[in-house]
Amino acid sequence: MSGQVLVFQVLNGLGIGMIYFLLSVGLTMIFGLMRFVNFAHGALYLAAAYAAYVVSLLTGSMLWGLLAGPLAAAILAVAAERLLLRHTYAMPHEAQILITFALALIVQEAVILGFDAQAKNVPVPDFLAGIVFLGPFVYPAYRLAVVGVAAVVALLLWVALERTRFGTILRAGSESTEMVSLLGIDVHRVFLGAFALGGGLAGLAGALAAPLRGVDPFMGEEALGIAFVVVVVGGIGSFTGALLGGLLIGVVQSVMSSVWPEGARLMIYGAMALVLLVRPAGLMGRA
Amino acid sequence: MMMRRRTLFGMGAGLLAAPSLARAQAAPLEVAGVYSLSGTFANVGDLLNKGTQMAVEHYATAAGQKINYTLLDDQGDPGRAVRLVQEAMGQHGIRHIVGCTNSAIALAVAKEVHARGGLYIHMAGADEATGSECNRSSFRWPGASFTAINATVRPFIQRNPTAKRWYTITGQYVFGDSLLSNLKLVLADTGHQLLGNSYHSLSEREYSGYITAAIAAQPDVLAICNFGNQTVDVLRQAVSFGMKRNVKLVVPWSTGLDQYQAWGADICDGVYFGVNYWHGVDAPGNRVVSEVVMQKTHAATNYLQACGWAVMQMLVEGAKKAGTTEIPALIGAMEGLVYEGPTGTETIRAADHQVIKDYYLMLGKARAAMHDANDFAEVISATKAFQRPELTGCHMA
């Protein structure tokens, strides 16, 4: 592999990594705050992608779709939390996994019933349909825009978590929900807010991914697999870890596409195993 | 006298009707379809199954026996497919099996059906199905990877003589490898250069790294050796990386209309596709399929529906020729059978049980050139490109 190809692959990997960050940050946030294992995270991503697809069809503009996707996922997350998941917080993780997995299957089958099992195309917004030359490197304009959105989201999330009262409560809640509760804060409302935010972030990832890969009913389970790898690599519950984990996994996957193409996917898990050997709690996790 | 005439007329009518009554009262023909209605290949299995069901409803009988259709959902698992077939044949006495969602399932089921003395008509893509793994019980409708490559790459090369340098992105499994090995032979035979190949796993969904590697090799042509949703994703991402600017894109195996719809016209424009079926082909057999599918779904027929239809039609046509659904006679009648199928006049080759039919090279149209919502591509060539029987490796067991 030449030096130029290596640079191409690293740059491309950073782009993939930002998309993976967006995909996984909601999952890690919910677990970090609530110690809740949400296997329905991929279903929120799926629902948002289809919402974006439908709205873009109806309005003829993917921009409306990009707004509708996160909104739909946030509403679905709130409804699921209020009607079902709040009753499972006291249950063991195994029960939460089973219940959220069932929820994911219900959403997936509902999508198949409502549409069909075939993949659908979601057009890239016209003004982002071309390519961008970064020196000798060619990159799709839309992919670059997604990376930009992910970077902005990362910055806004950091500000929200580190510089606002809501963020302070979330961080405190992740340390000790009992203590936050004793301070007179309604933890259930905080949980609901976190779930809506986590769902909205999964939805944003789904809506942004729709023009990149189209939509199909099985995209949720694929996304969930990657999201878990990123969360584990980064350290469960760590916002910074999700960012670092996403970037690491993206770069490994992209570089290995040239070094050992048939093993590129496998090396995602290889990287995860290596990180866990060196740092069992993940890159930014606390033991 | 009048009474006597009436009585005689009634008796005569009764005698005339007797054979058909006897036929109508014959035991129904039990046919099982092996498809993946859940799991990774559910989007493929669903449409294949619908095509078969529509054919069952349309033909209704085979050699005078009413067709009863049972679906076996293998969930994309060859092991489960074999277990379901064992149960259907062993416990329910079903002898006539059709369908498959991928080659691995077809190859596993073919062995089982043959061992149990049944008949199996499928749509596997791997060459082995009518090659080294062939048997007397199994028949295949679509052209396989040899056909896909030879019927697309050779006419493509004739149209694009200056496109000499090729790069391939290949799904690493039986069918992807089969496409790649056939492509290598054609390129070597025509003096073209294969710059490199990127294999990817079947679980891969992010292809930008492979596409970056392909761009770095600076090929004239990028060929995608795979099928299904992965092909859809690879092509979509290749186009998004601007490869259409200076690279010809060739998809030797695509499913046609349903994939064109998944890509949209902007992606299809200028891309070369190989397809086993196209709804726009004017042929008597295709008119029948198209009318039924249009009536049922209010949409044009896609490859998967046509494929599901074709395997059932082969059974019905074979039974019609044999006059029975008894397995040995049916197999004998199907060998050399000529009938009007979805691609025109189709012939079942006796030597390897492969249906000899057209395979199409298509070129994606610009959106402005489309005459209707389904007019994504034009047929550039229709070729019956099949490996010679003596070279398939088939020794009929």
XYZ file of C-alpha atoms in Angstrom:
684
model
C 0.000 0.000 0.000
C 1.501 3.340 -1.055
C 1.780 6.304 1.316
C -0.880 8.196 -0.636
C -3.346 5.313 -0.421
C -2.662 5.076 3.317
C -3.458 8.787 3.705
C -6.650 8.285 1.636
C -7.709 5.391 3.809
C -6.989 7.194 7.091
C -8.974 10.245 5.955
C -11.805 8.032 4.768
C -11.664 6.119 8.051
C -11.999 9.329 10.045
C -15.124 10.080 8.008
C -16.564 6.623 8.697
C -15.603 7.045 12.354
C -17.619 10.252 12.718
C -20.657 8.453 11.323
C -20.083 5.584 13.769
C -19.810 8.104 16.598
C -23.178 9.552 15.714
C -24.605 6.055 15.633
C -23.328 5.055 19.046
C -23.343 8.190 21.185
C -27.046 7.883 22.081
C -26.553 4.275 23.128
C -23.607 5.027 25.382
C -25.352 8.054 26.888
C -28.433 6.062 27.881
C -26.347 3.297 29.378
C -24.060 5.759 31.129
C -26.912 7.576 32.799
C -29.443 4.858 33.371
C -27.388 1.626 33.286
C -30.009 0.562 30.767
C -29.038 -1.800 27.915
C -31.077 -0.588 24.971
C -31.198 -3.187 22.198
C -33.925 -1.094 20.554
C -31.345 1.571 19.677
C -31.015 0.146 16.156
C -34.812 0.178 15.798
C -34.848 3.936 16.495
C -32.207 4.351 13.803
C -34.355 2.257 11.454
C -37.564 4.139 12.226
C -35.852 7.470 11.630
C -34.422 6.333 8.305
C -37.883 5.311 7.093
C -39.423 8.520 8.420
C -36.815 10.452 6.435
C -37.559 8.321 3.379
C -41.325 8.902 3.596
C -41.067 12.621 4.266
C -38.535 13.110 1.472
C -40.926 11.278 -0.878
C -43.899 13.380 0.202
C -42.146 16.732 0.169
C -39.586 16.057 -2.547
C -36.896 17.380 -0.217
C -34.461 15.294 1.801
C -33.874 18.285 4.072
C -37.375 17.848 5.513
C -36.584 14.171 5.836
C -33.468 14.970 7.834
C -35.618 16.956 10.262
C -38.398 14.385 10.428
C -36.104 11.410 11.142
C -34.688 12.511 14.510
C -38.079 13.849 15.551
C -39.789 10.545 14.786
C -37.101 8.591 16.649
C -37.306 10.903 19.676
C -41.104 10.543 19.796
C -40.812 6.766 19.485
C -38.182 6.704 22.235
C -40.366 8.777 24.562
C -43.420 6.621 23.860
C -41.429 3.434 24.468
C -39.967 4.825 27.672
C -43.319 6.000 29.050
C -45.377 2.981 28.069
C -42.923 0.138 28.492
C -39.308 0.701 29.416
C -39.841 2.678 32.624
C -41.341 -0.470 34.093
C -38.133 -2.377 33.389
C -35.555 -0.125 35.090
C -35.551 -2.235 38.231
C -35.276 -5.472 36.294
C -31.983 -7.273 35.651
C -30.070 -6.445 32.464
C -31.097 -9.772 30.905
C -34.765 -8.772 31.083
C -34.024 -5.329 29.624
C -32.122 -6.944 26.750
C -34.990 -9.318 25.994
C -37.644 -6.612 26.170
C -35.773 -4.074 24.039
C -34.778 -6.815 21.584
C -38.460 -7.722 21.252
C -39.266 -4.052 20.714
C -36.642 -3.909 17.962
C -38.173 -6.930 16.241
C -41.646 -5.388 16.457
C -40.411 -2.178 14.810
C -38.575 -4.152 12.125
C -41.601 -6.314 11.314
C -43.875 -3.255 11.351
C -41.619 -1.669 8.727
C -41.844 -4.826 6.584
C -45.637 -4.817 6.937
C -45.943 -1.096 6.229
C -43.558 -1.021 3.278
C -42.038 -4.339 2.187
C -38.730 -6.105 2.664
C -37.080 -4.451 -0.361
C -34.384 -1.786 -0.095
C -35.423 1.746 -1.089
C -33.354 4.533 -2.495
C -33.217 7.854 -0.674
C -31.775 10.576 -2.877
C -28.999 12.826 -1.650
C -30.097 16.496 -1.434
C -29.364 18.080 -4.826
C -26.875 20.626 -3.517
C -24.821 17.827 -1.904
C -24.981 15.405 -4.814
C -21.452 15.914 -6.155
C -17.938 15.127 -5.057
C -15.277 17.241 -3.403
C -11.574 17.160 -4.256
C -9.371 17.301 -1.172
C -6.034 17.518 -2.985
C -5.802 14.224 -4.872
C -8.439 12.699 -2.616
C -12.023 12.413 -3.891
C -14.788 12.466 -1.319
C -18.589 12.576 -1.734
C -19.963 15.994 -0.783
C -22.831 14.442 1.141
C -20.496 12.187 3.151
C -18.388 15.246 3.959
C -21.535 17.074 5.108
C -22.428 14.117 7.355
C -18.959 14.240 8.887
C -19.452 17.972 9.447
C -22.839 17.419 11.091
C -21.333 14.727 13.318
C -18.536 17.098 14.341
C -21.050 19.842 15.171
C -23.173 17.354 17.133
C -20.083 16.221 19.036
C -19.283 19.843 19.931
C -22.868 20.675 20.941
C -23.127 17.523 23.023
C -19.888 18.316 24.781
C -21.170 21.819 25.590
C -24.541 20.419 26.678
C -22.987 17.771 28.918
C -20.137 19.838 30.349
C -21.471 23.405 30.430
C -25.200 23.241 31.130
C -27.321 22.402 34.172
C -28.999 19.576 32.293
C -25.578 18.121 31.518
C -24.513 18.436 35.115
C -27.609 16.551 36.241
C -27.028 13.878 33.607
C -23.434 13.405 34.689
C -24.430 13.376 38.330
C -27.184 10.898 37.534
C -24.696 8.600 35.869
C -22.653 8.617 39.110
C -25.534 8.162 41.551
C -29.209 8.412 40.687
C -30.117 8.093 44.377
C -28.058 11.148 45.289
C -29.584 13.210 42.473
C -33.003 12.119 43.604
C -32.268 13.133 47.197
C -31.359 16.599 45.934
C -34.966 17.020 44.825
C -34.473 16.405 41.122
C -37.122 14.365 39.336
C -34.918 11.535 38.074
C -37.688 10.042 35.968
C -37.972 13.263 33.981
C -34.203 13.272 33.565
C -34.369 9.685 32.330
C -37.120 10.624 29.912
C -35.059 13.555 28.629
C -32.014 11.331 28.217
C -34.060 8.741 26.363
C -35.505 11.371 24.040
C -32.030 12.794 23.392
C -30.522 9.335 22.848
C -33.375 8.421 20.524
C -33.049 11.699 18.661
C -29.327 11.079 18.148
C -29.991 7.545 16.866
C -32.630 9.102 14.635
C -30.226 11.720 13.327
C -27.771 8.951 12.470
C -30.533 6.983 10.720
C -31.804 9.940 8.739
C -28.285 10.949 7.681
C -27.434 7.333 6.770
C -30.501 6.911 4.554
C -29.029 8.651 1.468
C -25.659 6.972 2.100
C -26.938 3.385 2.074
C -30.653 3.523 1.237
C -33.193 2.099 3.660
C -34.156 -1.501 4.307
C -35.844 -3.211 7.254
C -32.631 -4.863 8.428
C -30.479 -1.761 8.715
C -31.277 -1.427 12.426
C -29.661 -4.678 13.518
C -26.547 -3.923 11.448
C -26.255 -0.503 13.041
C -26.727 -1.942 16.517
C -23.771 -4.306 16.040
C -21.419 -1.472 15.090
C -22.791 0.790 17.830
C -22.049 -1.808 20.510
C -18.497 -2.310 19.252
C -17.877 1.450 19.341
C -19.380 1.777 22.825
C -17.343 -1.116 24.212
C -14.110 0.133 22.601
C -14.684 3.680 23.816
C -15.772 2.692 27.313
C -19.396 2.132 28.233
C -21.121 5.372 29.158
C -18.344 7.672 27.937
C -19.190 10.415 25.453
C -15.508 11.026 24.598
C -15.027 7.282 24.402
C -17.753 7.012 21.752
C -15.930 9.624 19.693
C -12.525 7.960 20.056
C -13.980 4.479 19.619
C -15.847 5.501 16.473
C -12.742 7.083 14.952
C -10.542 4.100 15.852
C -12.966 1.570 14.403
C -13.498 3.667 11.263
C -9.764 4.023 10.608
C -9.056 0.329 11.281
C -11.848 -0.717 8.931
C -10.796 1.655 6.156
C -7.048 0.953 6.308
C -7.636 -2.801 6.472
C -9.730 -2.494 3.280
C -6.415 -2.018 1.479
C -4.132 -4.130 3.687
C -6.331 -7.210 4.143
C -9.685 -6.560 2.419
C -11.317 -9.878 3.248
C -10.534 -9.376 6.925
C -11.491 -5.686 7.207
C -14.772 -6.422 8.930
C -13.143 -9.001 11.172
C -10.493 -6.504 12.241
C -13.175 -4.279 13.771
C -13.643 -7.026 16.319
C -9.897 -7.648 16.423
C -9.382 -4.007 17.389
C -12.075 -4.328 20.041
C -10.410 -7.425 21.505
C -7.033 -5.699 21.524
C -8.401 -2.607 23.273
C -10.142 -4.763 25.876
C -6.930 -6.694 26.507
C -5.011 -3.497 27.165
C -7.830 -1.509 28.780
C -10.616 -3.822 29.968
C -12.969 -0.892 30.627
C -12.437 0.567 27.131
C -10.417 3.585 26.014
C -12.184 6.105 28.264
C -14.128 3.839 30.567
C -13.695 3.666 34.282
C -13.145 0.301 35.890
C -89.057 -41.024 -27.179
C -88.211 -37.590 -25.969
C -87.404 -39.049 -22.545
C -85.225 -41.695 -24.113
C -83.331 -39.113 -26.131
C -82.792 -37.035 -23.028
C -81.628 -40.070 -21.122
C -79.229 -41.049 -23.871
C -77.963 -37.467 -24.122
C -77.438 -37.411 -20.400
C -75.616 -40.713 -20.423
C -73.399 -39.550 -23.292
C -72.564 -36.334 -21.510
C -71.813 -38.330 -18.409
C -69.457 -40.601 -20.288
C -67.706 -37.623 -21.896
C -67.286 -35.947 -18.537
C -66.049 -39.082 -16.800
C -62.317 -38.703 -17.541
C -62.246 -35.103 -16.357
C -64.220 -36.047 -13.271
C -61.714 -38.782 -12.615
C -58.908 -36.289 -13.051
C -60.590 -33.766 -10.804
C -60.921 -36.414 -8.149
C -57.240 -37.456 -8.442
C -55.104 -36.794 -5.413
C -53.741 -33.269 -5.427
C -50.096 -32.685 -6.286
C -48.284 -31.507 -3.170
C -45.504 -29.037 -3.973
C -43.235 -27.410 -1.387
C -41.408 -24.114 -1.895
C -38.146 -23.590 0.024
C -37.704 -19.865 0.631
C -36.286 -17.547 3.295
C -39.178 -15.508 4.632
C -37.146 -14.274 7.568
C -33.464 -13.665 8.196
C -30.889 -11.901 6.047
C -32.368 -12.944 2.697
C -36.017 -12.326 3.563
C -36.328 -9.520 1.009
C -35.294 -11.964 -1.723
C -37.271 -14.973 -0.455
C -40.499 -13.023 -0.078
C -40.675 -12.028 -3.745
C -39.527 -15.429 -4.998
C -42.272 -17.076 -2.973
C -44.878 -14.649 -4.292
C -43.820 -15.459 -7.855
C -44.252 -19.174 -7.195
C -47.611 -18.628 -5.525
C -48.858 -16.607 -8.497
C -47.821 -19.421 -10.850
C -49.620 -21.973 -8.664
C -52.795 -19.887 -8.777
C -52.460 -19.336 -12.522
C -51.804 -22.933 -13.577
C -53.869 -24.489 -10.759
C -53.212 -28.038 -12.042
C -50.309 -30.145 -13.308
C -51.178 -33.151 -15.497
C -54.750 -32.816 -14.246
C -53.831 -32.830 -10.567
C -54.720 -29.837 -8.466
C -51.547 -28.198 -7.122
C -51.367 -27.725 -3.357
C -48.537 -25.415 -2.377
C -46.745 -25.456 0.988
C -44.152 -22.874 1.972
C -41.076 -23.986 3.947
C -39.408 -20.959 5.574
C -35.724 -21.836 5.937
C -34.839 -18.476 7.565
C -31.785 -18.257 5.319
C -30.219 -21.319 6.961
C -29.203 -24.266 4.706
C -29.323 -26.656 7.672
C -32.864 -25.638 8.496
C -33.813 -25.899 4.814
C -32.601 -29.498 4.728
C -34.453 -30.365 7.943
C -37.690 -28.880 6.592
C -37.313 -30.775 3.327
C -36.614 -34.019 5.221
C -39.800 -33.459 7.209
C -41.869 -32.557 4.134
C -40.660 -35.575 2.163
C -40.388 -38.031 5.032
C -43.502 -37.248 7.044
C -45.831 -35.597 4.535
C -44.881 -37.502 1.406
C -44.124 -34.412 -0.664
C -41.917 -35.286 -3.645
C -41.929 -32.075 -5.683
C -39.804 -29.249 -4.294
C -39.138 -25.840 -5.846
C -37.196 -22.709 -4.951
C -34.195 -21.487 -3.016
C -33.016 -18.129 -1.793
C -29.299 -18.677 -2.283
C -26.850 -21.184 -3.707
C -25.796 -22.692 -0.388
C -29.406 -23.609 0.363
C -30.002 -24.987 -3.136
C -26.906 -27.190 -3.106
C -27.829 -28.646 0.290
C -31.486 -29.214 -0.624
C -30.584 -30.695 -4.035
C -28.597 -33.497 -2.406
C -31.400 -34.271 0.029
C -34.157 -34.305 -2.601
C -32.061 -36.496 -4.887
C -31.302 -38.955 -2.084
C -35.034 -39.240 -1.371
C -36.033 -39.677 -5.016
C -37.821 -36.365 -5.480
C -37.754 -33.550 -8.020
C -36.157 -30.183 -7.275
C -36.366 -27.087 -9.489
C -34.418 -24.085 -8.245
C -32.816 -20.778 -9.111
C -29.312 -21.080 -7.603
C -26.593 -18.874 -9.047
C -23.487 -20.995 -8.398
C -22.124 -22.897 -11.401
C -21.791 -26.056 -9.308
C -25.572 -26.579 -9.243
C -25.503 -27.798 -12.840
C -21.792 -28.602 -12.719
C -19.881 -30.701 -10.231
C -22.902 -30.905 -7.877
C -25.511 -31.764 -10.520
C -27.872 -34.711 -10.144
C -30.822 -36.196 -12.028
C -33.400 -34.807 -9.615
C -32.358 -31.153 -9.891
C -33.109 -28.521 -12.516
C -32.051 -24.877 -12.635
C -33.867 -22.005 -14.343
C -31.553 -18.939 -14.375
C -28.211 -18.621 -16.084
C -25.415 -19.025 -13.533
C -22.145 -17.168 -13.017
C -20.527 -18.460 -16.235
C -23.504 -17.127 -18.166
C -23.613 -13.865 -16.231
C -19.978 -13.076 -16.970
C -19.869 -14.250 -20.574
C -23.174 -12.632 -21.521
C -22.199 -9.277 -20.000
C -18.425 -8.871 -20.098
C -17.886 -10.027 -23.693
C -20.528 -7.715 -25.222
C -19.339 -4.934 -22.899
C -15.772 -5.340 -24.192
C -17.032 -5.172 -27.782
C -18.754 -1.864 -27.026
C -15.867 -0.449 -25.014
C -12.651 -1.620 -26.707
C -10.457 0.975 -24.987
C -11.480 -0.035 -21.443
C -8.612 -2.431 -20.783
C -7.833 -2.159 -17.060
C -10.282 -3.798 -14.673
C -10.720 -3.815 -10.905
C -13.182 -5.991 -8.996
C -14.935 -5.808 -5.636
C -16.114 -9.272 -4.675
C -18.224 -10.788 -1.926
C -16.121 -13.589 -0.456
C -18.305 -16.663 -0.773
C -19.150 -19.350 -3.341
C -21.113 -17.197 -5.769
C -18.861 -14.126 -5.597
C -15.789 -16.299 -6.164
C -17.515 -18.061 -9.035
C -18.229 -14.722 -10.760
C -14.650 -13.591 -10.167
C -13.028 -16.757 -11.516
C -15.184 -16.624 -14.661
C -14.345 -12.948 -15.102
C -10.616 -13.686 -14.827
C -10.928 -16.280 -17.585
C -12.752 -13.889 -19.907
C -10.269 -11.076 -19.244
C -7.331 -13.391 -19.898
C -9.019 -14.670 -23.047
C -9.588 -11.166 -24.398
C -6.223 -9.710 -23.417
C -7.521 -7.432 -20.671
C -5.781 -6.696 -17.396
C -7.144 -7.278 -13.889
C -5.405 -4.668 -11.735
C -6.673 -6.018 -8.452
C -9.563 -7.365 -6.451
C -10.949 -6.425 -3.049
C -12.750 -9.198 -1.267
C -15.212 -8.266 1.443
C -17.101 -10.365 3.945
C -20.805 -11.131 3.697
C -21.488 -9.054 6.816
C -19.866 -5.897 5.394
C -22.024 -2.802 4.808
C -19.435 -0.017 4.569
C -17.509 -0.142 1.292
C -15.800 3.232 1.085
C -12.435 1.663 2.000
C -12.677 -0.842 -0.870
C -13.785 1.893 -3.242
C -10.872 4.078 -2.176
C -8.546 1.146 -2.945
C -10.205 0.731 -6.352
C -9.871 4.439 -7.163
C -6.186 4.320 -6.200
C -5.620 1.512 -8.750
C -6.939 3.829 -11.522
C -8.915 1.236 -13.471
C -10.993 1.775 -16.634
C -13.681 -0.599 -15.381
C -14.955 -1.561 -11.933
C -16.891 -4.846 -11.814
C -18.969 -5.794 -8.778
C -19.021 -9.567 -8.253
C -21.855 -10.235 -5.847
C -25.638 -10.236 -5.567
C -28.374 -8.767 -3.393
C -28.219 -5.814 -1.032
C -24.420 -5.780 -0.913
C -24.327 -5.137 -4.656
C -26.809 -2.318 -4.149
C -24.593 -0.739 -1.476
C -21.296 -1.153 -3.342
C -22.654 0.464 -6.491
C -24.339 3.276 -4.569
C -21.131 4.101 -2.720
C -18.976 3.789 -5.868
C -21.221 6.304 -7.625
C -21.182 8.614 -4.599
C -17.364 8.624 -4.773
C -17.618 9.952 -8.327
C -16.380 6.791 -10.039
C -18.730 7.289 -12.975
C -16.609 10.262 -14.080
C -13.774 8.177 -15.453
C -14.571 4.525 -14.749
C -17.131 2.235 -16.414
C -19.190 0.386 -13.821
C -20.304 -3.182 -14.552
C -22.628 -5.281 -12.401
C -22.617 -8.693 -14.127
C -25.301 -10.114 -11.827
C -28.204 -7.930 -10.859
C -31.866 -8.635 -10.293
C -33.009 -5.867 -12.609
C -36.099 -3.865 -11.832
C -36.223 -4.204 -8.041
C -32.557 -3.226 -7.763
C -32.961 -0.377 -10.253
C -35.764 0.922 -8.058
C -33.526 0.620 -4.991
C -30.788 2.618 -6.752
C -32.905 5.183 -8.546
C -32.291 6.514 -12.047
C -29.422 8.815 -11.110
C -27.297 5.891 -9.939
C -28.315 3.535 -12.776
C -27.548 6.053 -15.517
C -24.560 4.824 -17.562
C -24.007 1.648 -15.520
C -23.914 -1.769 -17.261
C -25.999 -4.524 -15.700
C -26.361 -8.216 -16.378
C -29.863 -9.595 -15.752
C -31.615 -12.922 -16.134
C -35.012 -11.345 -16.754
C -36.475 -8.086 -17.979
C -40.182 -7.316 -17.901
C -40.002 -5.368 -21.162
C -39.012 -8.386 -23.288
C -41.717 -9.120 -25.848
C -42.289 -12.878 -25.646
C -45.480 -14.960 -25.279
C -44.394 -16.488 -21.967
C -43.437 -13.114 -20.584
C -46.789 -11.632 -21.554
C -48.531 -14.270 -19.425
C -46.308 -13.641 -16.379
C -46.564 -9.892 -16.770
C -50.363 -9.910 -17.009
C -50.751 -12.054 -13.898
C -48.246 -10.033 -11.855
C -49.764 -6.748 -13.015
C -53.221 -7.996 -12.074
C -52.047 -9.097 -8.633
C -49.630 -6.328 -7.709
C -50.438 -3.457 -10.085
C -46.740 -3.309 -10.862
C -44.290 -4.611 -13.444
C -42.729 -8.027 -12.897
C -39.279 -8.131 -11.368
C -36.651 -10.863 -11.645
C -37.444 -12.455 -8.317
C -41.137 -12.824 -9.116
C -40.280 -14.151 -12.579
C -37.817 -16.619 -11.099
C -40.357 -17.888 -8.581
C -42.862 -18.197 -11.406
C -40.433 -19.974 -13.755
C -39.590 -22.876 -11.448
C -43.280 -23.686 -11.043
C -43.935 -23.244 -14.759
C -41.160 -25.751 -15.528
C -42.871 -28.302 -13.307
C -46.248 -27.722 -14.955
C -44.815 -27.822 -18.496
C -42.911 -31.001 -17.690
C -46.030 -32.655 -16.244
C -47.999 -31.579 -19.311
C -45.484 -33.295 -21.593
C -45.211 -36.383 -19.391
C -48.955 -36.624 -18.773
C -48.162 -37.479 -15.176
C -46.421 -36.083 -12.114
C -44.675 -39.368 -11.313
C -41.050 -38.444 -10.714
C -39.142 -40.686 -13.171
C -41.506 -39.867 -16.041
C -41.517 -36.201 -15.159
C -37.724 -35.990 -15.097
C -37.561 -37.777 -18.431
C -40.078 -35.379 -19.947
C -38.268 -32.325 -18.624
C -34.984 -33.340 -20.222
C -34.994 -31.583 -23.586
C -38.304 -29.839 -22.884
C -38.944 -26.724 -25.001
C -41.504 -24.218 -23.746
C -42.406 -20.524 -23.862
C -40.911 -19.129 -20.663
C -40.502 -15.633 -19.204
C -37.518 -14.868 -21.467
C -38.878 -16.392 -24.687
C -38.399 -19.912 -25.971
C -36.529 -21.828 -23.269
C -35.021 -25.308 -23.456
C -34.008 -27.607 -20.626
C -30.661 -29.130 -21.541
C -30.700 -32.854 -20.836
C -26.983 -33.142 -20.126
C -26.944 -30.952 -17.006
C -30.593 -29.893 -16.440
C -29.766 -26.245 -17.111
C -32.421 -24.091 -18.796
C -30.941 -22.521 -21.910
C -32.364 -19.010 -22.087
C -31.415 -15.420 -22.802
C -29.279 -13.413 -20.390
C -29.347 -9.657 -20.947
C -26.750 -6.909 -20.863
C -28.492 -3.653 -19.976
C -27.318 -0.060 -19.864
C -28.841 2.348 -17.342
C -30.721 5.308 -18.849
C -30.638 8.937 -17.843
C -33.786 10.005 -15.990
C -34.779 12.263 -18.889
C -34.665 9.315 -21.318
C -37.030 7.123 -19.287
C -40.389 6.495 -20.992
C -42.102 5.320 -17.816
C -41.351 4.821 -14.133
C -39.830 1.364 -14.749
C -37.799 2.241 -17.840
C -34.464 2.405 -16.019
C -32.329 0.648 -18.606
C -32.237 -0.560 -22.193
C -31.363 -4.061 -23.362
C -28.033 -3.908 -25.200
C -27.731 -7.596 -25.963
C -29.499 -10.904 -25.271
C -27.185 -13.903 -25.259
C -27.526 -17.608 -24.568
C -24.011 -17.992 -23.173
C -23.725 -21.323 -21.419
C -20.745 -23.509 -20.649
C -20.548 -26.494 -22.972
C -21.986 -29.567 -21.180
C -18.716 -31.493 -21.358
C -16.944 -28.647 -19.558
C -19.437 -28.095 -16.736
C -18.060 -30.986 -14.683
C -21.549 -32.454 -14.460
C -21.648 -36.231 -14.271
C -25.321 -36.976 -13.887
C -25.892 -39.174 -10.849
